[in-house]
Each structure stands twice: as structure tokens, then as C-alpha cells.
Amino acid sequence: MGGLTWAAQQLQGGLRSSLCHCISVAETLPQQRQSTGVHRITCSSGNYGQEREARNSSEKWQGNSRDVSRIRRGPGASRWTRIEDERLGRGRVGRRGDVDFDKREDRRAYIPRTATNISPHRAVVVVRLMRIEEGGAFADVLSGEGDNSWEDEMAYVGRTLGFRVPSLDLRERRLVTDEVAGIVRWKRYLDFLIFSFFKQDVRDYDRMEPLLRQILRVGLYELIKLEMPPHAVLNETVQLAKVALRAGAGNLVNGLLRDVVRHQDKGLLPVPAVEGDQRSRARALATIHSHPVWMVRLWFTQFGEDETVRLMECNNQRPKFSLRANSARGVSKQELIAELDKLEVSYSESPYLPDFVRLSAGMQDVLRSGLLQNGCIAVQDESAGLVVSVIDAHPGDTIIDCCAAPGGKALNLASRLNGQGKVVAVDVNEGRLRILSEAAEQQGVGDVVSPCHYDLRDYAAKAAGTADRVLLDAPCSGLGVLSKRADLRWRRSPEDVKQLTELQDSLLDAAALLVKPGGVLVYSTCSIETSENSERIAAFLSRNRDFVSENVEPFVPASMVSKEGFFVSFPHRHGVDGAFAARMRRSFEPARTF
């Protein structure tokens, strides 16, 4: 939605992991634990990675039947953790304002011990997964690079689990990022397997601790999707469960994963039967390909069953990235290719755009080379570059990019003006505009790009009729970029799409006010849903008679032109992100009303 992909945001250096602070009692040496009375720390979904203020008195079921079953929370419990204490009784909650809590303050002085017998990358993976599922963090934000980010994250892992793990090397860091994204994508299928092989009471399954569930997901993903050696996976995940939770948790992990391995070796892993009516088939395919059922049913209507399966398969693949040679810095595609040859990374030329190159692998090598930091390249998907092509910018144009931050399309537009003209980048988010402004200087178009901190609907009244070309890259569901946004499929709902269409209509009407008579308005999204795309254009044209739709065929490949003359791309058809763009022109004469 508006600007660079998530990858470009993190690469610009503007994103850092925002680590929530969770107060926990440090895991101490045995003799120290004996003196303080601390036996074990357990991480519960209710307090994971969050600071909660002014709780009402209540009780909530937590954890497994073999753990502390109830946690009492009272007023003033702003920060707390579940502990087991000989003096206070098992399951009491330590809270600020609690008399006994202050007596335990000195325990925080202990530095968590380093557990050298724990797989460090798996410990980081399960904590990240907890932060995403229990704390609401975004998977792409947690993937921020940089030594400081990793140093902070390792400290966070130690506070969360009660023990430290050794630092990660570059290979392990990449593995963490890949595993987290893969497990998030395959969550529904992995949970189906956990439920299928869970031998205990179903009520125990429902009450399973979030940390234990994440450890099981990690083990299953490594066994089934990464095809790692079973003995290594079992040994490491069982050890993690024992140290992070208890011996009984390790036994459960051991038994379940061994059962999975036996069935996998025989080719007998359970698979939902794709049979019955459309609803039943959609539910089965949603489990097999790990998507929400409502999404699968929606695509059944739009694409049919076979094409829906191909789309889901694309969404579950590792994301691919494209690089744009920055002509504003005088860099040609041939020069970019020469640099990539020096780095010995795998690439191919874009079949759609003359200044884009597709990377097959080696993105980290490109980042370390300094090409991005020097402004020689930009990370941008080809679908976004094709939207810019639909705008057809020329030197001397005044262009307004609505909802512009973090600025991928605005910077691409600016590079096409050859220093003549202006790109006004409007966005309501001031922080993201700062990132855009820094990126504009980095890419050598700072004199052309003018950031403007405004709500578009207010700005439209101020600057009506001033732009030759207007781009509205509208907020949308993002269902065309599910490969890059691993967790997005689980965050969206049908209600979200409906609410977004109302916002899109409002913003589109405001953007239309900015267009000069004879000027061009382009509406785009990174969604593949007709309700956010062609239906919005039909509704807009019925409300604004002084605009007419223009065919985009002169600007994009014919295979990406819909029957209505709009630009549409689909991951499973074109090998790029899903996107949409409609080009409309404002007439010189105001429309007559009757």
C-alpha cells in the first residue's frame, strides 16, 4: 500500500525491532534459586511481551493442567509474571504494589545463565513467534537487520525464557528469519498435524501453553517443510521444551514428533479429504495450503478451484525481490548487472521493465555491498514499477502522490523527471514521511520530492486542481503480497475489506479534486480483490462524471490488461506481486448535471 515493499522499509534502515519490556524473574543458579525460593518461570499468553495497566480483578485459565491453573490479577498490576514460590504458594502473581513483590526485587539483579545445551536459533524463533501471535508484533518488523537489533533481541530472549543463549552468526540469523516466516505461513497446517497426533484429552490441547505450541510448530516445520534430519530436530526441540518449560513438556514433544516421523517415513501423514460441497472443499484446501477459509472461498468465486490452489502455492513460497537501477544517480541496468556479477549473486532480467532485475538469491550480499546505501539501486517489486509506468510521468510535471510513504513509487516517479518538475508526497504519518525524505536524499531526488504531512482529505481542499498527475496508492487488504507479508493472511478478515472499501471511496474522491482539467488520476492497490479494485472505479466514475477511464495497454504488457482496460497482476500468473491500477483522465469541461 503506498510505496516500498516491507523489504525496502527495513533496508532503508528506518525500522528497528520495537522490543516490549516484560518483567521476569531471572533464572538463577541452583544454590541461588534455593535461597530465593524460586523454582520455575512459566510464560503465559496473558502477559507475554506486554505491559498491562490497571487490571480489574478477575481470574483467567492459563497453561496446562499440570501447571499453575489460575492467575489472579488485581488493580494496579501494571507489570507481572507468574512464578512458583515456596513462601507465597504456587501460582501467585508478582505485582508492583504487592508487599511481597518488593521483597523479590533483588532477584532481578541476577543475570540469566547461558544455556549452552540449547539450540540458540530455535530459542530465538519460538520467542519471535510468541511476539507475533501473543504480542501482535509484525513478522517483517521483527526481521530488521543490524547488530544492535540482534543484540537487543538476544537480551529479550534471555528475559523471556529465563536463560540466555549464545549469539547467532549470519547463517543462523537468516535461518531465524526464514523459519519464522515459514512457520507463520504454515500455521494452520502445522496446527492440524499437532491436533492429529495429540494423544491426550482435547481439553489439554485447548489449554496448551503458547510456548509449548510454538516449540511443536518449530519441530514440525523443520521435519516436514525443511526436511532436517529427524534426530537433530527431536533432540534440540525436546531439550528446549525441557529447559524452557519442564521435563513433562519435553516428553510430550518427544512423543508427538516421533509419532510424526514414523508416519512420515511410511508416507502416512494425515491429509484433509478434499470432497463434498464447495464449503467443505474450501475448508480442506484451506488446511492443506494454510490459508483462512473465508479467503479460499472468496478466491473460489473469483478464480475457480484449480487456480485458487496455484495462487495459494505461490503465497507459500519464499518471497522474491527485484532491484531497480536508479537513473537519478546515473546507474543503468547494465551497470547494475555488472555489480551483481562481481558479487556472484543469482539474477535474471525483468521481462516487463527495462530498469529492473530479479534476484533469485543473494539479497544479503547486495545489502552488504553498499549499493542500496549509496542510492545506486532501490528494492521494489515489478508490479509497483508497472503502476508507475501507468502514470506516464514526463519532465516538468507536477505530480501528487497521495498516501505516499514510505515512498517507493514517489522516488521512482521523481527519477523519471530528470530534475524538472515536482513530486509532492502526501501522507498522514509523519514518521514514515521522514523515512521517505531521507530516502529521497539518498537516491539523489531530494530537490524534486516535497514531503507534505497532511490527511489527504484536508490537503485536497487546499491544493485543488494543481496537479498534472495524481497517484492514489490506496490503503488496502494487501492480499496480493501474501508471500512477502507472511502474517497478513491471519490478520485480515472480511470485515476489514468492507471497511477498507469505504475508506478507498473517500480517498479517491479527495484525490480527484487535486487533478487539473485534462490531468490524469491513477488509482492503485496491492490487492487482487475486485471489491477493492474494479468495483471502486465503477463506483467512482458513477459519482464523478467529469472523469473517464483510459486503457492502460500503451503502458504495460498486454497480458496484464483486464477486459475493462485496467492493469492487473497476479502472483500465480505473472510471477510478481498482485496489484491493480486504473488510469482516468479529467475532462476540460465540467460534467453537466441534469
Coordinates of C-alpha atoms in Angstrom, one line a residue:
M1 CA 0.0 0.0 0.0
G2 CA 1.7 3.2 -1.0
G3 CA 5.4 2.9 -1.5
L4 CA 8.1 0.4 -0.9
T5 CA 7.6 -3.2 0.0
W6 CA 8.2 -4.3 3.5
A7 CA 11.7 -5.3 2.5
A8 CA 12.6 -1.8 1.3
Q9 CA 11.3 -0.3 4.5
Q10 CA 13.7 -2.5 6.6
L11 CA 16.5 -1.9 4.2
Q12 CA 16.2 1.9 4.4
G13 CA 17.3 1.5 8.0
G14 CA 14.2 3.2 9.3
L15 CA 12.8 0.1 11.1
R16 CA 14.1 -1.4 14.2
S17 CA 12.6 -4.0 16.4
S18 CA 10.4 -2.4 19.0
L19 CA 11.1 -4.6 21.9
C20 CA 8.3 -4.7 24.5
H21 CA 9.7 -5.0 28.1
C22 CA 8.4 -7.9 30.0
I23 CA 9.4 -8.1 33.7
S24 CA 10.5 -11.6 34.6
V25 CA 12.3 -13.3 37.4
A26 CA 15.8 -14.3 36.2
E27 CA 16.7 -18.0 36.1
T28 CA 19.4 -18.4 38.7
L29 CA 22.0 -20.9 39.7
P30 CA 20.6 -23.8 41.8
Q31 CA 22.0 -22.5 45.1
Q32 CA 20.7 -19.1 44.4
R33 CA 17.2 -20.5 43.5
Q34 CA 17.2 -22.4 46.8
S35 CA 18.0 -19.2 48.7
T36 CA 15.3 -17.2 47.0
G37 CA 12.7 -19.9 46.8
V38 CA 12.2 -19.6 43.0
H39 CA 11.5 -22.9 41.3
R40 CA 10.4 -22.1 37.7
I41 CA 9.2 -19.3 35.5
T42 CA 6.4 -20.0 33.1
C43 CA 5.4 -17.8 30.1
S44 CA 1.7 -17.3 29.8
S45 CA -0.3 -15.9 26.9
G46 CA -1.9 -13.3 29.1
N47 CA 1.2 -11.4 29.9
Y48 CA 3.5 -12.2 27.1
G49 CA 5.5 -9.2 25.9
Q50 CA 3.1 -6.7 27.1
E51 CA 2.7 -4.1 29.9
R52 CA -0.8 -4.1 31.2
E53 CA -2.3 -1.2 33.2
A54 CA -5.0 -1.0 35.8
R55 CA -6.4 -4.5 35.6
N56 CA -9.8 -5.3 37.0
S57 CA -10.0 -8.1 39.5
S58 CA -10.6 -11.3 37.5
E59 CA -9.4 -14.9 37.1
K60 CA -8.3 -16.5 33.9
W61 CA -7.4 -20.1 33.0
Q62 CA -3.8 -20.4 31.9
G63 CA -1.4 -23.1 30.7
N64 CA -1.6 -26.8 31.1
S65 CA -3.5 -28.8 33.7
R66 CA -0.1 -29.8 35.1
D67 CA 0.9 -26.2 35.5
V68 CA -0.5 -23.4 37.6
S69 CA -4.1 -23.3 36.5
R70 CA -5.3 -19.9 37.7
I71 CA -3.7 -16.5 37.7
R72 CA -5.3 -13.8 39.8
R73 CA -4.9 -10.2 38.6
G74 CA -5.8 -7.2 40.7
P75 CA -5.9 -3.5 40.4
G76 CA -2.5 -1.9 39.9
A77 CA -1.0 -4.9 38.4
S78 CA 0.9 -3.0 35.8
R79 CA 3.7 -5.5 35.3
W80 CA 3.7 -9.0 36.4
T81 CA 4.9 -12.6 35.8
R82 CA 3.7 -15.9 37.0
I83 CA 6.1 -17.6 39.4
E84 CA 6.3 -20.5 41.8
D85 CA 7.5 -19.5 45.2
E86 CA 7.7 -21.6 48.4
R87 CA 6.8 -18.8 50.7
L88 CA 4.0 -17.3 48.6
G89 CA 2.5 -20.5 47.3
R90 CA 2.4 -21.8 43.8
G91 CA 0.9 -19.7 41.1
R92 CA 0.9 -16.4 42.9
V93 CA 1.3 -13.4 40.6
G94 CA 4.1 -10.9 41.4
R95 CA 2.8 -7.4 41.0
R96 CA 4.1 -3.9 41.6
G97 CA 2.3 -2.6 44.7
D98 CA 2.2 -6.0 46.2
V99 CA 4.0 -6.1 49.6
D100 CA 5.7 -9.4 48.8
F101 CA 6.6 -8.3 45.3
D102 CA 9.0 -5.7 46.7
K103 CA 10.8 -8.3 48.7
R104 CA 11.6 -10.1 45.4
E105 CA 13.1 -7.0 43.7
D106 CA 16.7 -8.1 44.4
R107 CA 16.2 -11.2 42.2
R108 CA 16.3 -9.1 39.1
A109 CA 19.9 -8.4 39.8
Y110 CA 20.8 -11.9 38.8
I111 CA 21.9 -12.2 35.2
P112 CA 20.2 -15.2 33.5
R113 CA 22.6 -18.1 33.0
T114 CA 23.7 -19.0 29.4
A115 CA 22.2 -22.3 28.3
T116 CA 24.9 -23.8 26.1
N117 CA 22.9 -27.0 25.6
I118 CA 20.0 -25.2 23.8
S119 CA 19.9 -24.5 20.1
P120 CA 20.1 -20.7 20.0
H121 CA 18.4 -20.1 16.7
R122 CA 15.4 -22.2 17.8
A123 CA 15.1 -20.3 21.1
V124 CA 15.0 -17.0 19.1
V125 CA 12.4 -18.5 16.7
V126 CA 10.0 -19.5 19.4
V127 CA 10.2 -16.1 21.1
R128 CA 9.6 -14.3 17.9
L129 CA 6.6 -16.5 17.2
M130 CA 5.3 -15.7 20.6
R131 CA 5.7 -12.0 20.0
I132 CA 3.8 -12.2 16.7
E133 CA 0.9 -14.4 18.0
E134 CA 0.6 -13.2 21.6
G135 CA 2.0 -9.7 21.4
G136 CA 0.7 -8.6 18.0
A137 CA 4.2 -7.8 16.5
F138 CA 4.6 -7.9 12.8
A139 CA 6.9 -10.5 11.3
D140 CA 8.6 -8.2 8.8
V141 CA 9.3 -5.6 11.5
L142 CA 11.0 -8.3 13.7
S143 CA 13.2 -9.1 10.7
G144 CA 15.1 -5.8 11.0
E145 CA 18.8 -6.3 10.4
G146 CA 21.7 -4.6 12.3
D147 CA 24.0 -5.6 15.1
N148 CA 22.1 -3.5 17.7
S149 CA 18.7 -5.1 16.7
W150 CA 20.1 -8.6 17.3
E151 CA 21.9 -7.6 20.5
D152 CA 18.6 -6.3 21.9
E153 CA 16.7 -9.3 20.6
M154 CA 19.1 -11.8 22.3
A155 CA 18.7 -9.9 25.6
Y156 CA 14.9 -10.1 25.1
V157 CA 15.1 -13.8 24.6
G158 CA 17.0 -14.2 27.8
R159 CA 14.4 -12.2 29.8
T160 CA 11.6 -14.1 28.3
L161 CA 12.9 -17.7 28.7
G162 CA 14.8 -17.1 31.9
F163 CA 18.1 -18.1 30.3
R164 CA 20.5 -16.7 27.7
V165 CA 21.6 -18.5 24.6
P166 CA 24.8 -17.9 22.6
S167 CA 24.9 -15.2 19.9
L168 CA 23.9 -16.1 16.4
D169 CA 26.1 -16.0 13.3
L170 CA 24.9 -14.7 10.0
R171 CA 23.8 -18.1 8.8
E172 CA 21.7 -18.6 11.9
R173 CA 20.2 -15.2 11.7
R174 CA 19.0 -15.9 8.1
L175 CA 17.6 -19.2 9.3
V176 CA 15.7 -17.5 12.1
T177 CA 14.1 -15.1 9.6
D178 CA 13.2 -17.9 7.1
E179 CA 11.9 -20.2 9.8
V180 CA 9.7 -17.6 11.4
A181 CA 8.2 -16.6 8.1
G182 CA 7.6 -20.2 7.1
I183 CA 6.0 -21.3 10.3
V184 CA 3.7 -18.3 10.3
R185 CA 2.6 -19.1 6.7
W186 CA 2.1 -22.8 7.5
K187 CA 0.5 -22.3 10.9
R188 CA -2.9 -23.7 10.1
Y189 CA -1.5 -26.9 8.6
L190 CA 1.0 -27.3 11.4
D191 CA -1.8 -27.0 14.0
F192 CA -3.8 -29.6 12.1
L193 CA -0.9 -32.0 12.5
I194 CA -0.4 -31.2 16.2
F195 CA -4.1 -31.9 16.8
S196 CA -4.0 -35.1 14.7
F197 CA -1.1 -36.6 16.8
F198 CA -2.1 -35.2 20.2
K199 CA -2.9 -38.2 22.3
Q200 CA -4.1 -36.5 25.5
D201 CA -7.5 -35.1 26.3
V202 CA -8.8 -32.5 23.8
R203 CA -9.2 -30.1 26.7
D204 CA -5.5 -30.3 27.4
Y205 CA -4.9 -29.4 23.7
D206 CA -7.1 -26.3 24.0
R207 CA -5.2 -25.3 27.2
M208 CA -1.8 -25.9 25.8
E209 CA 0.7 -23.2 26.7
P210 CA 1.6 -20.9 23.8
L211 CA 5.3 -21.5 24.3
L212 CA 4.8 -25.3 24.0
R213 CA 2.6 -24.9 20.9
Q214 CA 5.3 -22.8 19.3
I215 CA 8.0 -25.4 20.1
L216 CA 5.9 -28.1 18.5
R217 CA 5.4 -25.9 15.4
V218 CA 9.1 -25.4 15.1
G219 CA 9.8 -29.1 15.3
L220 CA 7.1 -30.0 12.7
Y221 CA 8.1 -27.3 10.3
E222 CA 11.8 -28.4 10.4
L223 CA 10.8 -32.0 9.9
I224 CA 8.2 -31.7 7.2
K225 CA 9.0 -28.4 5.3
L226 CA 12.7 -28.1 5.8
E227 CA 13.3 -31.9 5.8
M228 CA 16.0 -31.6 8.5
P229 CA 17.5 -34.8 10.0
P230 CA 14.9 -36.1 12.5
H231 CA 17.4 -37.0 15.2
A232 CA 18.7 -33.4 15.3
V233 CA 15.2 -31.8 15.3
L234 CA 13.9 -34.1 18.1
N235 CA 17.0 -33.7 20.3
E236 CA 17.0 -29.9 20.0
T237 CA 13.3 -29.3 20.4
V238 CA 12.9 -31.7 23.3
Q239 CA 15.8 -30.1 25.1
L240 CA 14.3 -26.6 24.5
A241 CA 10.9 -27.7 25.9
K242 CA 12.6 -29.3 29.0
V243 CA 14.7 -26.2 29.8
A244 CA 12.2 -23.6 28.9
L245 CA 9.2 -25.4 30.4
R246 CA 9.6 -28.7 32.3
A247 CA 10.5 -32.3 31.8
G248 CA 6.9 -33.3 31.1
A249 CA 6.7 -30.8 28.2
G250 CA 9.9 -32.3 26.7
N251 CA 8.3 -35.8 26.9
L252 CA 5.2 -34.6 25.1
V253 CA 7.3 -33.0 22.3
N254 CA 9.4 -36.2 22.1
G255 CA 6.4 -38.5 21.8
L256 CA 4.4 -36.4 19.3
L257 CA 7.4 -35.7 17.0
R258 CA 8.5 -39.3 17.0
D259 CA 5.0 -40.3 16.0
V260 CA 5.1 -37.8 13.2
V261 CA 8.4 -39.1 12.0
R262 CA 7.1 -42.7 11.9
H263 CA 4.1 -41.7 9.8
Q264 CA 6.2 -39.5 7.6
D265 CA 8.7 -42.4 6.8
K266 CA 5.7 -44.5 5.8
G267 CA 4.1 -41.8 3.7
L268 CA 1.1 -41.8 6.0
L269 CA 0.9 -38.2 7.3
P270 CA -2.8 -37.2 7.6
V271 CA -4.3 -35.0 4.9
P272 CA -7.8 -33.5 4.9
A273 CA -10.0 -35.1 2.3
V274 CA -11.0 -32.6 -0.5
E275 CA -14.5 -33.7 -1.1
G276 CA -18.2 -32.7 -0.6
D277 CA -19.7 -29.3 -1.4
Q278 CA -17.8 -26.1 -2.1
R279 CA -17.7 -25.1 1.5
S280 CA -16.2 -28.5 2.6
R281 CA -13.7 -28.4 -0.2
A282 CA -12.6 -24.9 0.7
R283 CA -12.1 -25.9 4.3
A284 CA -10.0 -28.8 3.4
L285 CA -7.8 -26.8 0.9
A286 CA -7.5 -24.0 3.5
T287 CA -5.9 -26.5 5.9
I288 CA -3.7 -28.2 3.3
H289 CA -2.4 -24.8 2.0
S290 CA -2.6 -22.9 5.3
H291 CA -5.0 -20.0 4.4
P292 CA -8.1 -18.7 6.1
V293 CA -11.3 -20.4 4.9
W294 CA -13.0 -17.2 4.1
M295 CA -10.2 -16.2 1.8
V296 CA -10.2 -19.5 -0.1
R297 CA -14.0 -19.3 -0.6
L298 CA -13.6 -15.8 -1.9
W299 CA -11.0 -16.9 -4.5
F300 CA -13.1 -19.9 -5.4
T301 CA -15.7 -17.5 -6.7
Q302 CA -13.1 -15.3 -8.5
F303 CA -10.7 -17.8 -9.9
G304 CA -12.2 -21.3 -9.5
E305 CA -10.6 -24.2 -7.5
D306 CA -7.6 -25.1 -9.6
E307 CA -6.4 -21.5 -10.0
T308 CA -7.0 -20.9 -6.3
V309 CA -4.7 -23.7 -5.4
R310 CA -2.0 -22.3 -7.7
L311 CA -2.4 -18.9 -6.0
M312 CA -2.0 -20.4 -2.5
E313 CA 1.1 -22.3 -3.6
C314 CA 2.6 -19.0 -4.8
N315 CA 1.7 -17.3 -1.5
N316 CA 3.5 -20.1 0.4
Q317 CA 6.8 -19.7 -1.5
R318 CA 9.8 -17.8 -0.2
P319 CA 9.4 -14.2 -1.5
K320 CA 11.5 -13.0 -4.4
F321 CA 12.8 -9.5 -4.7
S322 CA 13.6 -7.1 -7.6
L323 CA 16.1 -4.3 -7.8
R324 CA 15.6 -1.0 -9.8
A325 CA 18.6 0.7 -11.3
N326 CA 18.4 4.3 -10.1
S327 CA 18.7 6.5 -13.2
A328 CA 18.7 9.6 -11.0
R329 CA 22.2 8.5 -9.9
G330 CA 23.1 7.7 -13.4
V331 CA 23.0 4.0 -12.9
S332 CA 21.9 1.9 -15.9
K333 CA 20.7 -1.7 -15.8
Q334 CA 23.9 -2.9 -17.4
E335 CA 26.0 -1.3 -14.7
L336 CA 23.7 -2.9 -12.1
I337 CA 24.2 -6.3 -13.7
A338 CA 28.0 -5.8 -13.7
E339 CA 27.9 -5.1 -10.0
L340 CA 25.8 -8.2 -9.4
D341 CA 28.2 -10.3 -11.4
K342 CA 31.0 -9.1 -9.1
L343 CA 29.0 -10.1 -6.1
E344 CA 28.3 -13.5 -7.8
V345 CA 24.6 -13.5 -6.9
S346 CA 22.0 -15.2 -9.0
Y347 CA 19.7 -12.9 -11.0
S348 CA 17.6 -12.5 -14.2
E349 CA 16.5 -9.5 -16.2
S350 CA 12.9 -8.4 -15.8
P351 CA 10.7 -9.4 -18.7
Y352 CA 8.4 -6.4 -18.1
L353 CA 10.6 -3.4 -17.2
P354 CA 13.9 -2.2 -18.8
D355 CA 15.5 -1.0 -15.5
F356 CA 14.6 -3.9 -13.2
V357 CA 16.5 -7.0 -12.3
R358 CA 15.1 -10.1 -10.4
L359 CA 17.2 -11.6 -7.7
S360 CA 17.0 -15.4 -7.3
A361 CA 19.2 -15.3 -4.2
G362 CA 21.9 -13.2 -2.5
M363 CA 19.9 -10.3 -1.2
Q364 CA 22.1 -10.1 1.9
D365 CA 25.2 -9.9 -0.3
V366 CA 23.7 -7.0 -2.2
L367 CA 22.8 -5.2 1.1
R368 CA 26.4 -5.6 2.4
S369 CA 27.8 -4.2 -0.9
G370 CA 26.5 -0.7 -0.1
L371 CA 24.6 -0.4 -3.4
L372 CA 21.4 0.5 -1.6
Q373 CA 23.0 2.8 0.9
N374 CA 24.8 4.7 -1.9
G375 CA 21.5 5.2 -3.7
C376 CA 22.5 3.2 -6.8
I377 CA 19.5 0.9 -6.5
A378 CA 16.1 0.6 -5.0
V379 CA 14.3 -2.5 -3.8
Q380 CA 10.9 -2.5 -5.5
D381 CA 8.6 -5.1 -6.9
E382 CA 8.0 -5.1 -10.6
S383 CA 4.3 -4.7 -10.0
A384 CA 4.9 -1.3 -8.3
G385 CA 7.2 -0.3 -11.2
L386 CA 4.4 -1.1 -13.6
V387 CA 2.0 1.1 -11.7
V388 CA 4.5 4.0 -12.1
S389 CA 4.5 3.2 -15.9
V390 CA 0.7 3.6 -16.0
I391 CA 1.1 7.2 -14.6
D392 CA 3.5 8.0 -17.6
A393 CA 5.3 10.9 -15.9
H394 CA 7.2 13.5 -18.0
P395 CA 9.8 16.1 -17.1
G396 CA 8.1 19.3 -15.9
D397 CA 5.0 17.5 -14.5
T398 CA 3.6 18.4 -11.1
I399 CA 2.7 15.0 -9.5
I400 CA 1.0 14.4 -6.2
D401 CA 1.5 11.0 -4.7
C402 CA -1.3 10.5 -2.1
C403 CA -0.7 8.1 0.8
A404 CA 2.9 8.2 -0.4
A405 CA 5.0 6.9 2.5
P406 CA 7.4 5.2 2.7
G407 CA 7.9 6.4 -0.9
G408 CA 8.8 3.6 -3.4
K409 CA 6.6 4.9 -6.2
A410 CA 7.2 8.6 -5.4
L411 CA 11.0 8.0 -5.7
N412 CA 10.6 6.1 -8.9
L413 CA 8.4 8.9 -10.3
A414 CA 11.0 11.5 -9.3
S415 CA 13.8 9.6 -11.1
R416 CA 11.8 10.0 -14.3
L417 CA 11.5 13.7 -14.1
N418 CA 15.2 14.3 -14.9
G419 CA 15.3 17.1 -12.3
Q420 CA 12.5 19.0 -13.9
G421 CA 9.1 19.1 -12.2
K422 CA 7.9 18.2 -8.7
V423 CA 6.6 15.2 -6.8
V424 CA 4.5 16.2 -3.7
A425 CA 4.5 13.2 -1.3
V426 CA 1.4 13.5 0.9
D427 CA 1.0 11.2 3.9
V428 CA -0.7 11.4 7.3
N429 CA 2.1 9.5 9.0
E430 CA 4.9 12.0 9.9
G431 CA 7.4 9.3 10.9
R432 CA 7.1 7.5 7.6
L433 CA 7.5 10.8 5.7
R434 CA 10.8 11.3 7.4
I435 CA 11.9 7.9 6.1
L436 CA 10.7 9.0 2.6
S437 CA 12.6 12.3 2.9
E438 CA 15.9 10.5 3.9
A439 CA 15.5 8.0 1.0
A440 CA 14.9 10.8 -1.5
E441 CA 18.2 12.4 -0.5
Q442 CA 19.9 9.0 -0.6
Q443 CA 18.6 8.4 -4.2
G444 CA 19.5 11.9 -5.4
V445 CA 16.0 13.2 -5.9
G446 CA 15.7 15.3 -2.7
D447 CA 15.3 18.5 -4.8
V448 CA 12.3 17.1 -6.7
V449 CA 10.4 15.4 -3.8
S450 CA 8.5 17.5 -1.4
P451 CA 7.1 15.6 1.6
C452 CA 3.8 17.0 2.9
H453 CA 2.4 16.0 6.3
Y454 CA -1.4 16.1 5.7
D455 CA -4.5 14.0 5.8
L456 CA -5.3 13.7 2.1
R457 CA -8.9 14.8 2.6
D458 CA -7.7 18.1 4.2
Y459 CA -4.9 18.6 1.6
A460 CA -7.3 18.2 -1.3
A461 CA -9.3 21.3 -0.2
K462 CA -6.1 23.3 0.0
A463 CA -4.5 22.2 -3.3
A464 CA -7.5 21.5 -5.6
G465 CA -6.7 21.5 -9.3
T466 CA -2.9 21.9 -9.0
A467 CA -1.6 18.6 -10.3
D468 CA -0.9 17.3 -13.8
R469 CA -0.9 13.7 -12.5
V470 CA -2.2 12.3 -9.2
L471 CA -1.4 8.8 -7.8
L472 CA -3.6 7.3 -5.1
D473 CA -1.9 4.1 -3.9
A474 CA -4.8 3.4 -1.5
P475 CA -4.7 1.6 1.8
C476 CA -5.9 -2.0 1.0
S477 CA -6.1 -5.5 2.3
G478 CA -2.7 -6.4 0.8
L479 CA -3.9 -9.8 -0.4
G480 CA -1.7 -9.5 -3.4
V481 CA 1.5 -9.6 -1.3
L482 CA 0.9 -12.6 1.0
S483 CA 4.2 -14.1 0.0
K484 CA 6.2 -11.1 1.4
R485 CA 3.8 -10.5 4.3
A486 CA 3.7 -13.9 6.0
D487 CA 1.4 -12.9 8.9
L488 CA -1.0 -10.8 6.9
R489 CA -3.3 -13.6 5.9
W490 CA -4.1 -14.2 9.6
R491 CA -4.6 -10.5 10.4
R492 CA -7.3 -9.8 7.7
S493 CA -11.0 -10.6 7.9
P494 CA -13.9 -10.0 5.5
E495 CA -15.0 -7.1 7.7
D496 CA -11.6 -5.4 7.1
V497 CA -12.1 -5.5 3.4
K498 CA -15.6 -3.9 3.7
Q499 CA -14.2 -1.1 5.9
L500 CA -11.3 -0.5 3.6
T501 CA -13.6 0.0 0.6
E502 CA -15.4 2.8 2.4
L503 CA -12.0 4.5 3.1
Q504 CA -10.9 3.9 -0.5
D505 CA -14.0 5.7 -1.9
S506 CA -13.4 8.6 0.5
L507 CA -9.8 9.0 -0.5
L508 CA -10.5 8.6 -4.2
D509 CA -13.0 11.4 -4.2
A510 CA -10.4 13.6 -2.4
A511 CA -7.6 12.7 -4.8
A512 CA -9.9 13.6 -7.8
L513 CA -10.1 17.2 -6.5
L514 CA -6.3 17.6 -7.0
V515 CA -6.3 16.9 -10.7
K516 CA -6.1 19.7 -13.2
P517 CA -8.6 19.7 -16.1
G518 CA -7.1 17.4 -18.7
G519 CA -4.9 15.8 -16.0
V520 CA -4.5 12.1 -15.1
L521 CA -5.7 10.3 -11.9
V522 CA -4.3 6.8 -11.2
Y523 CA -5.8 4.6 -8.5
S524 CA -3.8 1.6 -7.4
T525 CA -3.7 -1.1 -4.7
C526 CA -1.6 -4.2 -3.9
S527 CA -4.8 -6.3 -3.6
I528 CA -6.3 -8.8 -6.0
E529 CA -9.9 -8.4 -4.7
T530 CA -12.4 -6.9 -7.2
S531 CA -14.3 -5.2 -4.4
E532 CA -11.2 -3.1 -3.8
N533 CA -10.3 -2.6 -7.4
S534 CA -12.6 -2.5 -10.4
E535 CA -15.7 -2.1 -8.3
R536 CA -14.2 1.0 -6.7
I537 CA -13.5 2.5 -10.1
A538 CA -17.1 1.8 -11.3
A539 CA -18.5 3.5 -8.2
F540 CA -16.1 6.5 -8.6
L541 CA -17.0 7.0 -12.2
S542 CA -20.7 7.0 -11.4
R543 CA -20.1 9.7 -8.9
N544 CA -17.7 11.8 -10.9
R545 CA -18.9 12.4 -14.5
D546 CA -16.0 14.6 -15.4
F547 CA -13.6 11.6 -15.3
V548 CA -13.3 8.9 -18.0
S549 CA -11.3 5.7 -17.8
E550 CA -8.4 5.2 -20.2
N551 CA -7.0 1.9 -21.4
V552 CA -3.6 1.1 -19.9
E553 CA -2.4 -1.1 -22.8
P554 CA 0.1 1.5 -24.1
F555 CA 2.0 1.3 -20.7
V556 CA 2.0 -2.3 -19.6
P557 CA 2.3 -5.8 -21.1
A558 CA -0.9 -6.9 -22.8
S559 CA -1.1 -10.0 -20.6
M560 CA -1.7 -7.7 -17.6
V561 CA -4.6 -5.7 -19.1
S562 CA -8.1 -6.6 -18.0
K563 CA -11.1 -6.6 -20.2
E564 CA -12.0 -3.2 -18.7
G565 CA -8.6 -1.8 -19.7
F566 CA -7.2 -1.8 -16.1
F567 CA -3.7 -3.0 -15.1
V568 CA -3.9 -6.3 -13.1
S569 CA -1.1 -8.6 -12.0
F570 CA -1.4 -11.9 -10.1
P571 CA 1.4 -13.9 -8.4
H572 CA 0.5 -17.2 -9.9
R573 CA 0.1 -15.8 -13.5
H574 CA 2.8 -13.3 -13.8
G575 CA 5.4 -14.1 -11.2
V576 CA 5.2 -10.7 -9.5
D577 CA 3.1 -9.3 -6.6
G578 CA -0.6 -9.0 -7.1
A579 CA -1.5 -5.4 -7.9
F580 CA -4.1 -3.2 -9.7
A581 CA -4.1 0.2 -11.3
A582 CA -6.8 2.2 -13.2
R583 CA -5.9 5.3 -15.3
M584 CA -8.6 8.1 -15.5
R585 CA -8.5 11.5 -17.2
R586 CA -10.3 14.6 -16.1
S587 CA -12.2 16.3 -18.9
F588 CA -11.6 20.0 -19.7
E589 CA -15.3 20.9 -19.4
P590 CA -17.1 20.2 -16.2
A591 CA -19.7 17.5 -16.5
R592 CA -23.3 18.6 -16.9
T593 CA -25.9 17.6 -14.4
F594 CA -29.5 17.1 -15.3

